[in-house]
CSV table of C-alpha atoms in Angstrom, one decimal:
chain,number,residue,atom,x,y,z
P,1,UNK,CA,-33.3,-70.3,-95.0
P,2,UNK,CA,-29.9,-68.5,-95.4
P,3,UNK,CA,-29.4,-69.8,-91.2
P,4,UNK,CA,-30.1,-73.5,-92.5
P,5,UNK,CA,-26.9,-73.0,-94.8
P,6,UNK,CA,-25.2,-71.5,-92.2
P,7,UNK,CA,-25.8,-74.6,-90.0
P,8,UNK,CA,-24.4,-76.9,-92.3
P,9,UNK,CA,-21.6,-74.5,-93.3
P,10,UNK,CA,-20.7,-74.8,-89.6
P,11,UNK,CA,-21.5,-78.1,-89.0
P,12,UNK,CA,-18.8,-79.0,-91.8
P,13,UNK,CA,-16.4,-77.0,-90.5
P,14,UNK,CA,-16.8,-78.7,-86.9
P,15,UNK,CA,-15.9,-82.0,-88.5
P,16,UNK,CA,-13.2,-80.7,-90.5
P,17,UNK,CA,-11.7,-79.8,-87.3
P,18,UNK,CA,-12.6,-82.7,-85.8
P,19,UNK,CA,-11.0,-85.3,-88.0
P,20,UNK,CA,-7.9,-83.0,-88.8
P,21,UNK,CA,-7.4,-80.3,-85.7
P,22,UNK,CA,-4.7,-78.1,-86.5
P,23,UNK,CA,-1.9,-78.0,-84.1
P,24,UNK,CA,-2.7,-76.2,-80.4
P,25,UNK,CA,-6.6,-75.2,-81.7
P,26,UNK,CA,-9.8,-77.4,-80.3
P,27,UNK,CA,-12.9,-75.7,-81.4
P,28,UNK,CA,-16.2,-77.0,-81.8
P,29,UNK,CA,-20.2,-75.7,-80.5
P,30,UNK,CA,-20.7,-75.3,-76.7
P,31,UNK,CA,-23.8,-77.4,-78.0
P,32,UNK,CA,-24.6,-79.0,-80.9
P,33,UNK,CA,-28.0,-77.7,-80.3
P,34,UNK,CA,-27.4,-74.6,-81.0
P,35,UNK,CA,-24.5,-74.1,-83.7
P,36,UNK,CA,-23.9,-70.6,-83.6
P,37,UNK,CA,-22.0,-70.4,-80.5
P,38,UNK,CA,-18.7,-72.1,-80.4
P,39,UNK,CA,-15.7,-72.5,-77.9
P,40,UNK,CA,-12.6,-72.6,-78.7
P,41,UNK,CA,-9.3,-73.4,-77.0
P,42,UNK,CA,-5.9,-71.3,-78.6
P,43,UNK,CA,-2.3,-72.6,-77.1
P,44,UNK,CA,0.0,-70.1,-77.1
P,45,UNK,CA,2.8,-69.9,-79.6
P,46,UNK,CA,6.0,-70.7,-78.6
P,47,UNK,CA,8.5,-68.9,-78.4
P,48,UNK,CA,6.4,-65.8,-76.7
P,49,UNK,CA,5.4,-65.1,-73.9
P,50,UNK,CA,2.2,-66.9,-74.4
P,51,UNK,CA,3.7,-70.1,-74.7
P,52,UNK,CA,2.6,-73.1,-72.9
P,53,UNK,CA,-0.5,-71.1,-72.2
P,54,UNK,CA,-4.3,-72.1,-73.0
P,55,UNK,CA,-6.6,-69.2,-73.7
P,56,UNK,CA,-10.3,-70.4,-73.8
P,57,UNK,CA,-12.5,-68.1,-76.3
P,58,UNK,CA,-16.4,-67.6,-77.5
P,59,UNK,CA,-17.1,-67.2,-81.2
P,60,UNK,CA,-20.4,-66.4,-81.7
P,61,UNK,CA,-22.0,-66.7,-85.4
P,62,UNK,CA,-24.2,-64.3,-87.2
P,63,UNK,CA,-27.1,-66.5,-88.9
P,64,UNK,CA,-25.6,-65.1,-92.4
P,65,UNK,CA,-22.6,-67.0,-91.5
P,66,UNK,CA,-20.3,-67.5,-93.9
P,67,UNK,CA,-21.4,-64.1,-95.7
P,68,UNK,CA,-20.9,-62.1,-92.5
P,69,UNK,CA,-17.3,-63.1,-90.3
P,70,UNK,CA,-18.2,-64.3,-86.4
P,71,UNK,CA,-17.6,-62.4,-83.3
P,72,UNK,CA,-14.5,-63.7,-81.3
P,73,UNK,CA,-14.0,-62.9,-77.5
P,74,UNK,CA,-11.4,-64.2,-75.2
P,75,UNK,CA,-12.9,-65.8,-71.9
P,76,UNK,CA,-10.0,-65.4,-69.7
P,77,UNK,CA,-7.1,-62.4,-69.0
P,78,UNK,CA,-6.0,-61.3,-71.6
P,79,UNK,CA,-3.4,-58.8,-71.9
P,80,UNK,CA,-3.0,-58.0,-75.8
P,81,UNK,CA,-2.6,-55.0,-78.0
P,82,UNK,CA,-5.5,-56.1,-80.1
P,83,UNK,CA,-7.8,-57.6,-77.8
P,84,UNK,CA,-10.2,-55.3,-76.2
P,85,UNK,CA,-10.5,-54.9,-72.3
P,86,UNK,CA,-13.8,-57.0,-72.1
P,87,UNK,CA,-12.1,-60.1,-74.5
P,88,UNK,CA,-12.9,-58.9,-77.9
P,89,UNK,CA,-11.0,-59.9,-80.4
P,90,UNK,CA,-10.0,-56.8,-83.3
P,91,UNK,CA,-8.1,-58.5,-85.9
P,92,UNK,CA,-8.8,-57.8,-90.3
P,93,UNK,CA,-10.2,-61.0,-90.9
P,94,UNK,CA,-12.9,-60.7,-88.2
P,95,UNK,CA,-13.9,-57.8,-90.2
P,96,UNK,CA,-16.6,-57.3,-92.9
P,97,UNK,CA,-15.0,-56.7,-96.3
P,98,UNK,CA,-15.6,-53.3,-97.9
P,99,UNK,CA,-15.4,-51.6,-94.1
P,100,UNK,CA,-12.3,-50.6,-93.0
P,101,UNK,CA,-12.8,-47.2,-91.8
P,102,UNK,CA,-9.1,-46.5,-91.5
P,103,UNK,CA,-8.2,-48.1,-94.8
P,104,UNK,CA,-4.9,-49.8,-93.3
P,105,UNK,CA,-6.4,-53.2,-94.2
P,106,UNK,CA,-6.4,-55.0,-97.6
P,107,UNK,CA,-9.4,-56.7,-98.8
P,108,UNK,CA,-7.7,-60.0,-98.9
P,109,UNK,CA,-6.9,-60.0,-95.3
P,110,UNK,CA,-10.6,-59.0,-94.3
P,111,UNK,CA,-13.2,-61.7,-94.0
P,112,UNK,CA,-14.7,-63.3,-96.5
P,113,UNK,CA,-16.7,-66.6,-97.0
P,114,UNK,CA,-13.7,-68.4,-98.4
P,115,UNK,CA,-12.2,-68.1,-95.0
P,116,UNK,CA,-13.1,-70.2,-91.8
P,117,UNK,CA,-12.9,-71.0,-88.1
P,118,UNK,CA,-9.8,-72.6,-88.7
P,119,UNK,CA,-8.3,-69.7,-89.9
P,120,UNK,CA,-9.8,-67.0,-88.0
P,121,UNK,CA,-8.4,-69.4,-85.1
P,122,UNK,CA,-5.0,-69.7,-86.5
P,123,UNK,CA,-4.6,-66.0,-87.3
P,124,UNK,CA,-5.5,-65.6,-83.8
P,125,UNK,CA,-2.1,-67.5,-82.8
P,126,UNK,CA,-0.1,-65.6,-85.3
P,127,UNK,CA,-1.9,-62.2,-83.6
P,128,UNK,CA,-0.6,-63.7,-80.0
P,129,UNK,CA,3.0,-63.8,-81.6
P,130,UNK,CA,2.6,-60.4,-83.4
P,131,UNK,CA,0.8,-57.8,-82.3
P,132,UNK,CA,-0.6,-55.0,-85.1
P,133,UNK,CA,0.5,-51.9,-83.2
P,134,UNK,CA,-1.5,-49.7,-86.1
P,135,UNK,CA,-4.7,-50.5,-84.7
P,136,UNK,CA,-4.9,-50.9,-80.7
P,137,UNK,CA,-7.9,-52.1,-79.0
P,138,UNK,CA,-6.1,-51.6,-75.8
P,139,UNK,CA,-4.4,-48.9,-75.5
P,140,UNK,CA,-2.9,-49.2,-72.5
P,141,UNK,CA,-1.3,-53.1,-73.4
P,142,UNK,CA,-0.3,-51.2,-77.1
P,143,UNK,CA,2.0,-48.5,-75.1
P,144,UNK,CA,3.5,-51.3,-72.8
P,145,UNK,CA,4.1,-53.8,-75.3
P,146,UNK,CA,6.2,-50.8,-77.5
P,147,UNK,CA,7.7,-49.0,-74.3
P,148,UNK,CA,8.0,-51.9,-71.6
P,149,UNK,CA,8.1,-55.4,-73.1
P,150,UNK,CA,9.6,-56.9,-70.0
P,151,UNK,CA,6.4,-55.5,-67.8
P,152,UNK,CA,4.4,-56.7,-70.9
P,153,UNK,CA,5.7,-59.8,-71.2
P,154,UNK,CA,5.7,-60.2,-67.2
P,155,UNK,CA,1.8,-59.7,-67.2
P,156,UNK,CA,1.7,-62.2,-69.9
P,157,UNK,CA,3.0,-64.9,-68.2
P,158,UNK,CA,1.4,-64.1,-64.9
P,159,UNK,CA,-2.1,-64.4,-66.7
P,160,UNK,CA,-0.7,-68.2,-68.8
P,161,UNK,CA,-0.2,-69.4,-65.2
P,162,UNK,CA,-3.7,-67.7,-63.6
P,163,UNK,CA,-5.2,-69.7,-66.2
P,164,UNK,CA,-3.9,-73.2,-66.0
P,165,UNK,CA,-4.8,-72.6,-61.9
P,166,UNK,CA,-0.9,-72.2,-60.8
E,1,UNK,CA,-75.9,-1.2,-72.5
E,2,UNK,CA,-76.4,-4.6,-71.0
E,3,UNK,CA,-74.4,-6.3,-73.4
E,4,UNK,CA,-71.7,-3.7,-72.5
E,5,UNK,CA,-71.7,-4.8,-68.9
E,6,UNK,CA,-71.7,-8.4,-70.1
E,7,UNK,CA,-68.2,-8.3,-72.1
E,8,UNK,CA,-66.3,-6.6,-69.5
E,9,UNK,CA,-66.9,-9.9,-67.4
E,10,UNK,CA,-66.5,-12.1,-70.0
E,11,UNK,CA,-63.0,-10.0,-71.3
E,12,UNK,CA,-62.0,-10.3,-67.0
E,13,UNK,CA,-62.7,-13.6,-67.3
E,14,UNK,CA,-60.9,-15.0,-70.9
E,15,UNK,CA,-58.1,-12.6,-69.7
E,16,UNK,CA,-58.0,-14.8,-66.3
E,17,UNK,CA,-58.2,-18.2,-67.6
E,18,UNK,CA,-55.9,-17.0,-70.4
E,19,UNK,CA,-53.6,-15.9,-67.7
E,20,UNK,CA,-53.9,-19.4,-65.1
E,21,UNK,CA,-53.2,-21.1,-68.7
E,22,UNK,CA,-49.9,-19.8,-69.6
E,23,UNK,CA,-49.1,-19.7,-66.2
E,24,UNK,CA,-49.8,-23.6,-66.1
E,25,UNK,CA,-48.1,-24.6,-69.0
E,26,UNK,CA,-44.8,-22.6,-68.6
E,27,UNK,CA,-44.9,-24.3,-65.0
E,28,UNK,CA,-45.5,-28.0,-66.7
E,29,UNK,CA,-42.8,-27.2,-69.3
E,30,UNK,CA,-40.0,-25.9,-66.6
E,31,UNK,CA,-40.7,-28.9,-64.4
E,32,UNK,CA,-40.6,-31.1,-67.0
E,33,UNK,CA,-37.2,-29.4,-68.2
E,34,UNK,CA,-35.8,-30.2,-64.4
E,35,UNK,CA,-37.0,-33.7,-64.4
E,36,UNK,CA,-35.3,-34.6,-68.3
E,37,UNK,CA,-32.5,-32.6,-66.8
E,38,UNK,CA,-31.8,-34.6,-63.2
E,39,UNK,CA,-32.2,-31.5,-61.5
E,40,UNK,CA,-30.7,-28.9,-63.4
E,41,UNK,CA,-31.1,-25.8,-64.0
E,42,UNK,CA,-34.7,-24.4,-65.2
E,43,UNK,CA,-32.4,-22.4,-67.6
E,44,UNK,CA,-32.5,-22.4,-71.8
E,45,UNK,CA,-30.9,-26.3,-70.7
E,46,UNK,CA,-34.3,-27.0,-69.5
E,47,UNK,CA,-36.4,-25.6,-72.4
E,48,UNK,CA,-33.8,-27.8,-74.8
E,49,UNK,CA,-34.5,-30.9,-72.4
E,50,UNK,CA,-38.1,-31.1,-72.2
E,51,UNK,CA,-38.7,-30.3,-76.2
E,52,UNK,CA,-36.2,-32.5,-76.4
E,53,UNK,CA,-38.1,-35.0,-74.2
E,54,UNK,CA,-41.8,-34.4,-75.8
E,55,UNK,CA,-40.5,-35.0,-79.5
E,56,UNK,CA,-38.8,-38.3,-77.7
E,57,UNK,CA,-42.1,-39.3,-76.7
E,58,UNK,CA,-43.3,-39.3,-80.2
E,59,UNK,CA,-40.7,-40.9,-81.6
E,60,UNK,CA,-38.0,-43.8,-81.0
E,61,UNK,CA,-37.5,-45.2,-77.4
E,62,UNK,CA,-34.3,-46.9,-76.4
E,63,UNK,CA,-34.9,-49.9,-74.4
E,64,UNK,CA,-33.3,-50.0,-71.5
E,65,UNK,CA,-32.5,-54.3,-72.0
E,66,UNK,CA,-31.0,-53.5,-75.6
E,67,UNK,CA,-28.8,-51.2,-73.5
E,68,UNK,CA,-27.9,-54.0,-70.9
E,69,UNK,CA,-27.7,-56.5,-73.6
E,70,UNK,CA,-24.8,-54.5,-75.3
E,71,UNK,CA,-23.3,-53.3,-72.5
E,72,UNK,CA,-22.8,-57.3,-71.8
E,73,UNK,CA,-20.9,-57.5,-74.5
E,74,UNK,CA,-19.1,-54.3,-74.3
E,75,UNK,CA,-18.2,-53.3,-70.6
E,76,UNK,CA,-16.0,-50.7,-71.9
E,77,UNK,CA,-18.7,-48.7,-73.8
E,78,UNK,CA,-20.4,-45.9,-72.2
E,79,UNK,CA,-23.8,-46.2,-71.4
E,80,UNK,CA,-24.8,-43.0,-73.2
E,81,UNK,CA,-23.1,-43.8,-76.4
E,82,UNK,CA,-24.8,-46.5,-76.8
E,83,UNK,CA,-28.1,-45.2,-76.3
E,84,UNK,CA,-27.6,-42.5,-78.6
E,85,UNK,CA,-26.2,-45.1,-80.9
E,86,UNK,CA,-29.1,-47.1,-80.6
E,87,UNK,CA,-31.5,-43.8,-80.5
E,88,UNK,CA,-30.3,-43.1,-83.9
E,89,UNK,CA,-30.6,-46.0,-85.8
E,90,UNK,CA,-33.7,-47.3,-84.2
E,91,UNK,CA,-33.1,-49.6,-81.7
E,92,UNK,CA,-31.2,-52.1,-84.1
E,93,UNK,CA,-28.9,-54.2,-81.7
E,94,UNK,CA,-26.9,-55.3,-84.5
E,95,UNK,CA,-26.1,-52.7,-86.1
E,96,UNK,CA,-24.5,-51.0,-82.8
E,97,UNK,CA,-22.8,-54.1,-82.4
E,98,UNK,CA,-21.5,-54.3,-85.6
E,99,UNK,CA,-20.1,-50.7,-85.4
E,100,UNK,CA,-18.5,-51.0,-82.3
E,101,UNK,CA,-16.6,-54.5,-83.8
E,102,UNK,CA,-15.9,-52.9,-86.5
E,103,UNK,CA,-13.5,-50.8,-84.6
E,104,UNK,CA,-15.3,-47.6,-85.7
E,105,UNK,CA,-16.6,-47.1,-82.1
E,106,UNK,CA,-19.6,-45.4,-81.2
E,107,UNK,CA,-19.8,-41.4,-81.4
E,108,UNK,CA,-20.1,-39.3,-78.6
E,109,UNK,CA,-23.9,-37.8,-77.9
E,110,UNK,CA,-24.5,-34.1,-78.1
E,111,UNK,CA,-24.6,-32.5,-74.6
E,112,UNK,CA,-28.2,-31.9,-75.5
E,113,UNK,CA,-29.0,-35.9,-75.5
E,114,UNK,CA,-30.3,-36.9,-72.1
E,115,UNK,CA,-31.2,-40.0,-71.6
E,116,UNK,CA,-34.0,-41.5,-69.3
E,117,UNK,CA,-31.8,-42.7,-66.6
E,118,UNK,CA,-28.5,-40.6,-64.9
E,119,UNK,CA,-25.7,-41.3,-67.1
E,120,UNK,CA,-22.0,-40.3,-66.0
E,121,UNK,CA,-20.1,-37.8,-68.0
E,122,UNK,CA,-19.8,-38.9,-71.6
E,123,UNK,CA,-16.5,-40.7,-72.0
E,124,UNK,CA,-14.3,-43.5,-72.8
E,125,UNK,CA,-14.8,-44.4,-76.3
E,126,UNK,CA,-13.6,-48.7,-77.5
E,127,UNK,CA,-10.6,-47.3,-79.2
E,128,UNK,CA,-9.1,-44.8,-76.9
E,129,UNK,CA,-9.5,-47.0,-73.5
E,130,UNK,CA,-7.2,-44.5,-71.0
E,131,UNK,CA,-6.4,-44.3,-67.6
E,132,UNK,CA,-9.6,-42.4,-66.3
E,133,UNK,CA,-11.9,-44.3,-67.6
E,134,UNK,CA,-11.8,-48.0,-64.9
E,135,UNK,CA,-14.3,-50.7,-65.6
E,136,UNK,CA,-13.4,-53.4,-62.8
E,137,UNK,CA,-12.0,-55.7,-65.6
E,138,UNK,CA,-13.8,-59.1,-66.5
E,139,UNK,CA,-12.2,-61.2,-63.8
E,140,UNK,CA,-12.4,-65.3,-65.6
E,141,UNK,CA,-12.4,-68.7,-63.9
E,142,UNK,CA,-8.9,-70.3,-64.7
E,143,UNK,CA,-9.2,-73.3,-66.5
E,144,UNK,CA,-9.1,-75.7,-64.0
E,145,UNK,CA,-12.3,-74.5,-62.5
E,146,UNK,CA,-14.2,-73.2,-65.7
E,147,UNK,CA,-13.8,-76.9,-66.9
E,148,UNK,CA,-14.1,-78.6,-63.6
E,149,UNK,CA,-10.9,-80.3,-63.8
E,150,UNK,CA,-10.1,-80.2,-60.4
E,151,UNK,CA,-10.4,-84.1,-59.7
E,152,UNK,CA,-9.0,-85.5,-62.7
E,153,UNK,CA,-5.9,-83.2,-61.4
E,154,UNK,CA,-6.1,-85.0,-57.8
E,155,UNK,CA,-6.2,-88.4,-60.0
E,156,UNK,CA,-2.8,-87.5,-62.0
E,157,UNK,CA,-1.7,-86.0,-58.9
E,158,UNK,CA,-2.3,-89.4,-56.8
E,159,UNK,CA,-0.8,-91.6,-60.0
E,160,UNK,CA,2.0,-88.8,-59.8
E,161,UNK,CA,4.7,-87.0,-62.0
E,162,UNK,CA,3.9,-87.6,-65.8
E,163,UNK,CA,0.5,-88.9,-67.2
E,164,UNK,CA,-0.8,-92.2,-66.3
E,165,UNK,CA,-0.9,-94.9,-68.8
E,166,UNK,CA,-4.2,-95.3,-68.5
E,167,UNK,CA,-4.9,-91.6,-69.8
E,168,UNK,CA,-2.2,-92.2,-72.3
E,169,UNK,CA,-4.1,-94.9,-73.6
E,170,UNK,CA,-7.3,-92.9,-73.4
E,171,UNK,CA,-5.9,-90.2,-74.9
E,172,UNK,CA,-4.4,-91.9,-78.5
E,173,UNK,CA,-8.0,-93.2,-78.5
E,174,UNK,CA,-9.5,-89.6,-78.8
E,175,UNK,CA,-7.1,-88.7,-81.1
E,176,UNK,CA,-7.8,-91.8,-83.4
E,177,UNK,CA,-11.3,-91.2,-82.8
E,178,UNK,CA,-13.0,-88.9,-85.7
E,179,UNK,CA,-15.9,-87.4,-86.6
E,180,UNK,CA,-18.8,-89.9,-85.2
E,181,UNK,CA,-22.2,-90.2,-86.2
E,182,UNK,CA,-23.7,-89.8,-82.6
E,183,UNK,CA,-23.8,-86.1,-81.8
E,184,UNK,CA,-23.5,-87.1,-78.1
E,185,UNK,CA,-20.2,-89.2,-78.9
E,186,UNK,CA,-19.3,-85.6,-81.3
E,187,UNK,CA,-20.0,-84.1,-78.2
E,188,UNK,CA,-17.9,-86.0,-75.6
E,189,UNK,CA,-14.7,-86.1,-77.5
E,190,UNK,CA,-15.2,-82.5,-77.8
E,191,UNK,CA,-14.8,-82.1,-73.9
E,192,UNK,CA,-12.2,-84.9,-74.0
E,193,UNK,CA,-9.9,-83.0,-76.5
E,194,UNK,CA,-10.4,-79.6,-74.4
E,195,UNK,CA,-9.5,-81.2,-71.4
E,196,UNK,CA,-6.4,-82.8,-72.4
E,197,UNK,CA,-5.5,-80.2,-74.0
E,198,UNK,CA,-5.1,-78.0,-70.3
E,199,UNK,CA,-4.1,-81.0,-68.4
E,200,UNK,CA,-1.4,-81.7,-71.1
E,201,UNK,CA,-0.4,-77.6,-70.6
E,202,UNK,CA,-1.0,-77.7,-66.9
E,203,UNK,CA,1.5,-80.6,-66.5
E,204,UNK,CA,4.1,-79.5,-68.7
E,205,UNK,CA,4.2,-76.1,-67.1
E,206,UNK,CA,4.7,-78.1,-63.7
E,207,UNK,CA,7.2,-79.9,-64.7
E,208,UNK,CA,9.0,-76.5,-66.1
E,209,UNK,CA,8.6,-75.3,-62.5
E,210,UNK,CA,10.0,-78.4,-60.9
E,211,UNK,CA,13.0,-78.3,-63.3
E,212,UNK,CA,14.0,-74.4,-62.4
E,213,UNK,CA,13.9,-75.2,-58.7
């Protein structure tokens, strides 16, 4: 029942993005078969050291979708304070509401069914640009990207080119 | 008299079987101790082990695939935590997964907690990733080959420098196109759209590298 309204939800959000698709974001299910598994495409901002780059990522839906946010997890390299090793992404609106364990986050960031792919996606882009040095899920990128933002940003660049096959 | 001489046998022999008993089951319960333990020491570990181990058998089992299925998701997790994650709240997938998304991370298992199978030293929790701790990283497909784009490149390459007009034309079409009522037409200018969008990036990063040179 509640994965039937989930389907829709999603199916409505894929043609949202499909007749209007924000600038540098193509998202839509790997297959419409099954619409709890998306792929999405995020272009790097400009103006960073992500620019011109295209970072392919999975979201994967819970089947309580929109009460409970998706699962988001970068498919390629990716060298970023908040993504973990393995791709995951740790940004406040990919989290529940009501469970912030380190109380840094304000409900209104979190997620909540009034927000969407489109935004998760888009605050994903604005994450590229910005990292949240409060809450690292990669230590190691976190240190760099304070202490050496020229190796940081070399790494970067190196991965943007790995992945367009340069 | 005679029943005399019949309970001193019968004393010998409860005192014997009594003895072969305890003797048997402190042997079953130090072995078993060394097994739970992979070979360690038969000492107050072992006892802790293998009670450890029989009230195991009674209750919750991790299975090993819940394990793997996690650990798919989260290389960087250790292999105990997880199980002791999954121990503890019965096995439910989701709920470790949630936990460990929800940046909490999972907690480290008592010393005590051995699991079936040799585990490494507990360690490396999601949000302190550190230099000791070296999962070969996720190595990805670059675009090119993850989307098999490797002969529309040749084409553009063969029509050379920027895109041909065909494309062009093609392209503005799959951006006029919308939302269609044929989830296989949904589904092509799905691919269409992705691939543009890398060979659009692809070639405009080319032509920044002929430009510097």
């Amino acid at each position: 029942m509640s994965s039937a309204v989930a389907a829709k939800r999603l199916l409505h959000e894929y043609r949202t993005l499909t007749n209007d698709p924000p600038e540098g974001i193509t998202a839509g299910p790997v297959s419409e078969d099954d619409l709890f598994v998306w792929e999405a495409l995020v272009q790097g901002p400009e103006g960073t050291p992500f620019e011109g780059g295209i970072f392919p990522a999975e979201i994967k839906f819970p089947k309580d979708y929109p009460l409970a946010p998706p699962q988001m997890r970068f498919l390629c390299e990716m060298w970023h304070p908040n993504v973990y090793p393995n791709g995951s992404v740790c940004i406040s609106i990919l989290h529940p509401p009501g469970d912030d364990p380190n109380h840094y986050e304000h409900a209104s960031e979190r997620w909540s069914p009034i927000q969407s792919v489109e935004k998760i996606l888009i605050s994903v882009m604005s994450m590229l640009a910005e990292p949240n040095d409060e809450s690292p899920a990669n230590v190691d990128a976190a240190r760099m990207w304070r202490e050496k933002r020229a190796e940081y940003e070399r790494i970067v660049r190196e991965n943007v080119r790995r992945g367009l096959g340069l | 008299m005679s029943e005399q001489t019949l309970n001193i046998p019968q004393l010998l022999a409860v005192a014997l079987i009594g003895f072969f008993a305890l003797r048997w089951l402190f042997s079953a319960s130090s072995s078993g101790g060394d097994r739970n333990n992979n070979g360690g020491g038969v000492g107050g570990r072992g006892g802790v082990a293998s009670r450890r181990g029989g009230a195991g058998g009674g209750a919750f089992r991790v299975d090993p695939a819940h394990v793997d299925q996690i650990q798919q998701m989260f290389p960087q997790l250790d292999r105990r935590d997880i199980m002791w994650d999954l121990q503890r709240n019965g096995g439910n997938i989701a709920a470790t997964t949630e936990r460990v998304l929800s940046g909490r991370g999972l907690e480290a298992p008592p010393p005590s907690f051995q699991p079936a199978q040799p585990a490494p030293a507990p360690r490396s929790r999601p949000a302190q990733p550190s230099t000791s701790r070296s999962p070969p990283p996720p190595v990805h497909p670059d675009l090119i080959t993850r989307y098999n784009l490797a002969a529309k490149i040749r084409e553009q390459g063969a029509a050379s420098g920027s895109m041909p007009a065909a494309a062009e034309a093609e392209f503005g079409a799959a951006q006029r196109l919308g939302w269609s009522t044929n989830k296989d037409e949904r589904q092509a200018l799905l691919r269409k759209r992705r691939e543009d969008m890398i060979l659009a990036a692809r070639r405009k990063m080319e032509e920044k590298d002929r430009m510097a040179t």
